[in-house]
Coordinates of C-alpha atoms and ligand atoms in Angstrom, one line a residue:
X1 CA 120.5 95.8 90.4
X2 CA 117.7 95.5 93.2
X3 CA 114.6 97.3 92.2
X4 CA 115.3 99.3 95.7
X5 CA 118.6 101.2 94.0
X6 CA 116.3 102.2 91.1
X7 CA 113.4 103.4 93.4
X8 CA 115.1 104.8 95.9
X9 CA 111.5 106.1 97.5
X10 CA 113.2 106.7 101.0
X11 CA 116.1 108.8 99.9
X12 CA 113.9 111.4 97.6
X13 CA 112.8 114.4 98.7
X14 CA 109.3 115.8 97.8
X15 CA 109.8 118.4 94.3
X16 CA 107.1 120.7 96.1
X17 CA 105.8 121.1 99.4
X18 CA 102.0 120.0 99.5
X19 CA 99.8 120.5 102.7
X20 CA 99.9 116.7 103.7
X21 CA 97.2 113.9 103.8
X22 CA 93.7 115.0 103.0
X23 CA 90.7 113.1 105.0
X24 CA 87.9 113.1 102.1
X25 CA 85.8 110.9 104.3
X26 CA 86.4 108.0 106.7
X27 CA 89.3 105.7 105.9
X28 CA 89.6 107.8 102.5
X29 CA 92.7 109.6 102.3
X30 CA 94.3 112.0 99.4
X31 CA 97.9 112.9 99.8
X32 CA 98.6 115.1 97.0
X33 CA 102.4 114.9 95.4
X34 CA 102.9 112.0 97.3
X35 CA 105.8 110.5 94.5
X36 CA 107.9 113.2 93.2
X37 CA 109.2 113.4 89.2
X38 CA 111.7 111.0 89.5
X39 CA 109.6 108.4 91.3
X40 CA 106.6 108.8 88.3
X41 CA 108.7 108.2 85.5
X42 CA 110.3 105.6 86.8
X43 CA 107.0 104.0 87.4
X44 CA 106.3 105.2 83.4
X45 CA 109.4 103.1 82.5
X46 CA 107.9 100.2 83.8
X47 CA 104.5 101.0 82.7
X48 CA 106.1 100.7 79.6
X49 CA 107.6 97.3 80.0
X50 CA 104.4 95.7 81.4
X51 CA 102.8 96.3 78.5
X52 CA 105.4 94.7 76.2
X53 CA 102.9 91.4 77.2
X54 CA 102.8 88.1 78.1
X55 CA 99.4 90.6 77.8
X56 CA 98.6 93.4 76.4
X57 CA 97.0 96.8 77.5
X58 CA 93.1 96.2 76.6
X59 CA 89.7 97.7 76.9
X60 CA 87.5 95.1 78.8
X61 CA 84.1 94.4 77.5
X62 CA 81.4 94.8 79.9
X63 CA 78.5 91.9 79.8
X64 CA 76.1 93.8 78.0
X65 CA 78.7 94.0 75.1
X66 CA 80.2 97.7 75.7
X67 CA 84.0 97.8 75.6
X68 CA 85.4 100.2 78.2
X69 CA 87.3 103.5 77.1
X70 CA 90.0 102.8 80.1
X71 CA 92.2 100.1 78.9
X72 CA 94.3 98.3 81.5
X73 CA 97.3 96.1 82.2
X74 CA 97.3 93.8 85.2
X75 CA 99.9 92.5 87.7
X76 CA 99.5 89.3 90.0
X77 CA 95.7 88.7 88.7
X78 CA 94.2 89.6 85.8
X79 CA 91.1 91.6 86.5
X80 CA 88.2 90.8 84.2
X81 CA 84.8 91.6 84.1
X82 CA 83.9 90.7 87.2
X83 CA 86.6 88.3 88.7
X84 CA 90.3 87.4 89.0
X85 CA 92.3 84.8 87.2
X86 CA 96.0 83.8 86.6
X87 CA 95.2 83.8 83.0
X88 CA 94.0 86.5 80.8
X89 CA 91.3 84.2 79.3
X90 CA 89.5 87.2 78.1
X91 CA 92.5 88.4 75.9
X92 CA 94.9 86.1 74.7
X93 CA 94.9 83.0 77.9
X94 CA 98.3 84.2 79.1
X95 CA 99.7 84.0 82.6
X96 CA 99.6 87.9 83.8
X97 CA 103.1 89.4 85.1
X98 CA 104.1 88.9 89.0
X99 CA 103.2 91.6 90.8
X100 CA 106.3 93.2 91.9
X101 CA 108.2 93.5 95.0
X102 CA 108.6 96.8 95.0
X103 CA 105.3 98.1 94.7
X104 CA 104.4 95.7 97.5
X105 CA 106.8 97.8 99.4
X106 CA 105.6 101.0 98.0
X107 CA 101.7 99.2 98.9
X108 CA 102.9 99.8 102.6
X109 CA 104.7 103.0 102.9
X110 CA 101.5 104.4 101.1
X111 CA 98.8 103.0 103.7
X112 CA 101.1 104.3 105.9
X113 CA 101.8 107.8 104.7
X114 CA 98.1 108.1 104.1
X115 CA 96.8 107.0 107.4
X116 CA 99.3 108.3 109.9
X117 CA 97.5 111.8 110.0
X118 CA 96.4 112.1 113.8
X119 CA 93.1 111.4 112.8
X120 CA 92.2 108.5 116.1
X121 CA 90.2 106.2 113.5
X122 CA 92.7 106.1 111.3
X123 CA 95.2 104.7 114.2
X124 CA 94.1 101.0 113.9
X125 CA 94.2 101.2 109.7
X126 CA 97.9 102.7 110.0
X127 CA 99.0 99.8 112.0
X128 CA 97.5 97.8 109.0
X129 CA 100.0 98.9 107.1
X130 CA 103.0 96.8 108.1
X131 CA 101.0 93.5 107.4
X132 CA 99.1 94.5 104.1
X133 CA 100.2 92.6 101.4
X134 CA 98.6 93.3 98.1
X135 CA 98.6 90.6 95.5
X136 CA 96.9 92.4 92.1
X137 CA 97.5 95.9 90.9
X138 CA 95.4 97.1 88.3
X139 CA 97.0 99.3 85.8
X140 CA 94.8 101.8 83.8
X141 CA 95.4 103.9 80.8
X142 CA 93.2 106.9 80.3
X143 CA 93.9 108.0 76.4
X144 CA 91.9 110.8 75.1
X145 CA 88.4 110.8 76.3
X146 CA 88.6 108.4 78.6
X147 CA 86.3 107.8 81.5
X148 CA 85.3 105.4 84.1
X149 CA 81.6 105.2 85.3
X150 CA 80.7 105.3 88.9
X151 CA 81.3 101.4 90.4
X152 CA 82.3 100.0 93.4
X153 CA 85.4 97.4 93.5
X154 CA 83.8 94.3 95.0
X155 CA 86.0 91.3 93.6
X156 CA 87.8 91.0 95.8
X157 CA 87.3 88.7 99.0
X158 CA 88.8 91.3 101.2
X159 CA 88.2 94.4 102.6
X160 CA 91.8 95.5 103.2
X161 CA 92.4 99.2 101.5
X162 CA 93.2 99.9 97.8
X163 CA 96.1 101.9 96.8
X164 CA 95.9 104.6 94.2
X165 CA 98.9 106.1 92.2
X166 CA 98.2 108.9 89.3
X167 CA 100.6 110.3 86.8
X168 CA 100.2 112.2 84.1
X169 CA 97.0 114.5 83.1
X170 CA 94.7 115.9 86.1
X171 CA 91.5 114.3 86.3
X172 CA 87.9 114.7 87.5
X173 CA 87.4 111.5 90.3
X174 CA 84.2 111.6 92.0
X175 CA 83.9 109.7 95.3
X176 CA 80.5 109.0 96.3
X177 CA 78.9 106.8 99.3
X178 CA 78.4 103.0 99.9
X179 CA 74.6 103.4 99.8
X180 CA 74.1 104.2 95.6
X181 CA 75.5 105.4 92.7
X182 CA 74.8 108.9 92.8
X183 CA 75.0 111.5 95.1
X184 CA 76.0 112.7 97.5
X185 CA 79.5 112.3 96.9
X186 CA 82.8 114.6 97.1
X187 CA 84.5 115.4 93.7
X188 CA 88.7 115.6 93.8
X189 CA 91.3 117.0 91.5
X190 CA 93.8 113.8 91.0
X191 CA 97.1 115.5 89.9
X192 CA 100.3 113.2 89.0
X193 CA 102.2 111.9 91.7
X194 CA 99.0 111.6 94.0
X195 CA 98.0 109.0 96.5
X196 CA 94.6 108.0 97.2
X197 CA 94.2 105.2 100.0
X198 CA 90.4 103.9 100.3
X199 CA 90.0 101.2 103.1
X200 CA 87.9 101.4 106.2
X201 CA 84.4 102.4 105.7
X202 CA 84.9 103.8 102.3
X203 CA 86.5 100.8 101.4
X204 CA 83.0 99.5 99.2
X205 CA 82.3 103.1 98.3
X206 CA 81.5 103.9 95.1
X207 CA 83.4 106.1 92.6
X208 CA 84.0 107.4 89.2
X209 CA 86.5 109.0 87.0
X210 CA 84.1 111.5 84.9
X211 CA 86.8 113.5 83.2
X212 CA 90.4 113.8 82.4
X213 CA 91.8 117.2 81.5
X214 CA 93.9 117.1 78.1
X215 CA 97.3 118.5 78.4
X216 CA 97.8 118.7 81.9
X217 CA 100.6 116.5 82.3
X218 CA 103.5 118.2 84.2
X219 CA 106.9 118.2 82.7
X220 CA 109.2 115.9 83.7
X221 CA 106.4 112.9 84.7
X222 CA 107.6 110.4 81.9
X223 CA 104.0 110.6 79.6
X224 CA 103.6 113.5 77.3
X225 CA 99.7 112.5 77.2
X226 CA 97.1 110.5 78.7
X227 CA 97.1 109.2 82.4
X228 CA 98.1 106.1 84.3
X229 CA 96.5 104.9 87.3
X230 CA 97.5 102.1 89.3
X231 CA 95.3 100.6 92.1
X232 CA 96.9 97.6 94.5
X233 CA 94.7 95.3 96.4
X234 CA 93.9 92.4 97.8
X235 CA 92.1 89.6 96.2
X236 CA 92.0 87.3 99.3
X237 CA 92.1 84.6 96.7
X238 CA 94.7 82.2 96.3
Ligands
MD3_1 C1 87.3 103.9 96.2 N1 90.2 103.3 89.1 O1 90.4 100.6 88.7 S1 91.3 105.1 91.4 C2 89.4 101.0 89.4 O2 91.6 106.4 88.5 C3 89.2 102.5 89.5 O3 91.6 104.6 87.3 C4 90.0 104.7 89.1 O4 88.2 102.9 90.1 C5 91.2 105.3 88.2 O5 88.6 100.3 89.9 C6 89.9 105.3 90.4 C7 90.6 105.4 92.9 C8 89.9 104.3 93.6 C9 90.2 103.0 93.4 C10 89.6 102.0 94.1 C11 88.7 102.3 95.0 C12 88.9 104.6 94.5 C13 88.3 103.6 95.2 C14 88.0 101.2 95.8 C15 87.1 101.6 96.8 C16 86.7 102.9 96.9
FE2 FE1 87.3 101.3 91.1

């Protein structure tokens, strides 16, 4: 069966009516309860397979030694600290899983959804959205007091947007500015099901996951605890 029948995004309605795509800043869009139950734990099913291996979900150790309390599967490239590689030299030197042709699909739809919100200098981004063809997804787990520390996402050799997909618990992510670390910056409730599309100026902004909140995963998204995160992009590698 084509991955298509089993994510039949098109044909699925919304389970509750949200107020649409949220400009947070320019080229940064939120579209809260963008995938609906049945989409998230389908996605949780194959959250689940991915991390059956060729390689397994792991916390990646910084350079200075620290391990990171997010722990992550990858799909197309493996993500290490800081660079991309078809083999996850850093874990076990296994070739990472293709990334799928479904979410490439669900890649567009999203930069789509996100940017076709009236707003004029989104117009040229939206257009974007036919063409962009993400090759690595990153796939986060956020267990119990997990957090990720205000970065910005600058391996890749691209500056096409990154898609964001959360289920499971609510958490705390702070989007700040291209200029430093700390403020000013605009903190968001992420809720499962929500999109978050960062390309344009905010592309190279930096951000941060301070916080998850413990049991606050809906009924009905597929995890009973913890929260996945996937981001697509573009490596512009080859
Ligand atoms: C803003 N992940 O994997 S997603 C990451 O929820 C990462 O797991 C967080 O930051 C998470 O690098 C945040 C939101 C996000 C992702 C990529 C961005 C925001 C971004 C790239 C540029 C600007
Ligand atoms: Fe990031």
């Amino acid at each position: 069966m084509s991955d298509d029948a089993l994510f039949p995004l098109a044909l699925v309605q919304p389970d509750t009516n949200h107020e649409g795509p949220r400009v947070i800043a320019p080229g940064a869009v939120h579209v809260p309860g963008w995938l609906n139950l049945e989409q998230q734990r389908w996605i949780v099913q194959r959250f689940g397979e991915w991390t059956q291996g060729p390689v397994p979900l792991r916390a990646a150790t910084l350079p200075g030694g620290h391990q990171m309390s997010v722990r992550t599967v990858c799909l197309g490239w493996h993500w290490q600290p800081y660079r991309y590689t078809r083999e996850a030299t850093d874990v076990n030197g296994r070739p990472v899983l293709e990334f799928p042709e479904w979410m490439l699909r669900l890649g567009r739809k999203a930069v789509s959804a996100a940017y076709s919100t009236g707003a004029e200098s989104h117009q040229a981004l939206a257009e974007l959205a036919v063409h962009y063809t993400p090759d690595a997804a990153l796939v986060n787990f956020y267990d119990r007091g997990a957090a990720m520390g205000m970065h910005q996402d600058k391996d890749e050799r691209s500056d096409a947007p990154v898609v964001s997909l959360s289920i499971g618990e609510t958490c705390l992510f702070r989007f700040g500015n291209t200029q430093t670390r700390t403020k000013p910056y605009t903190d968001v409730e992420l809720r499962s099901g929500d999109l978050f599309v960062f390309g344009g100026p905010s592309r190279f902004a930096y951000h941060g996951i301070p916080k998850v909140l413990p049991g606050t995963c809906p009924d009905g998204c597929g995890l009973s605890h913890g929260r996945i995160n996937i981001t697509m992009r573009v490596t512009g590698l080859s």
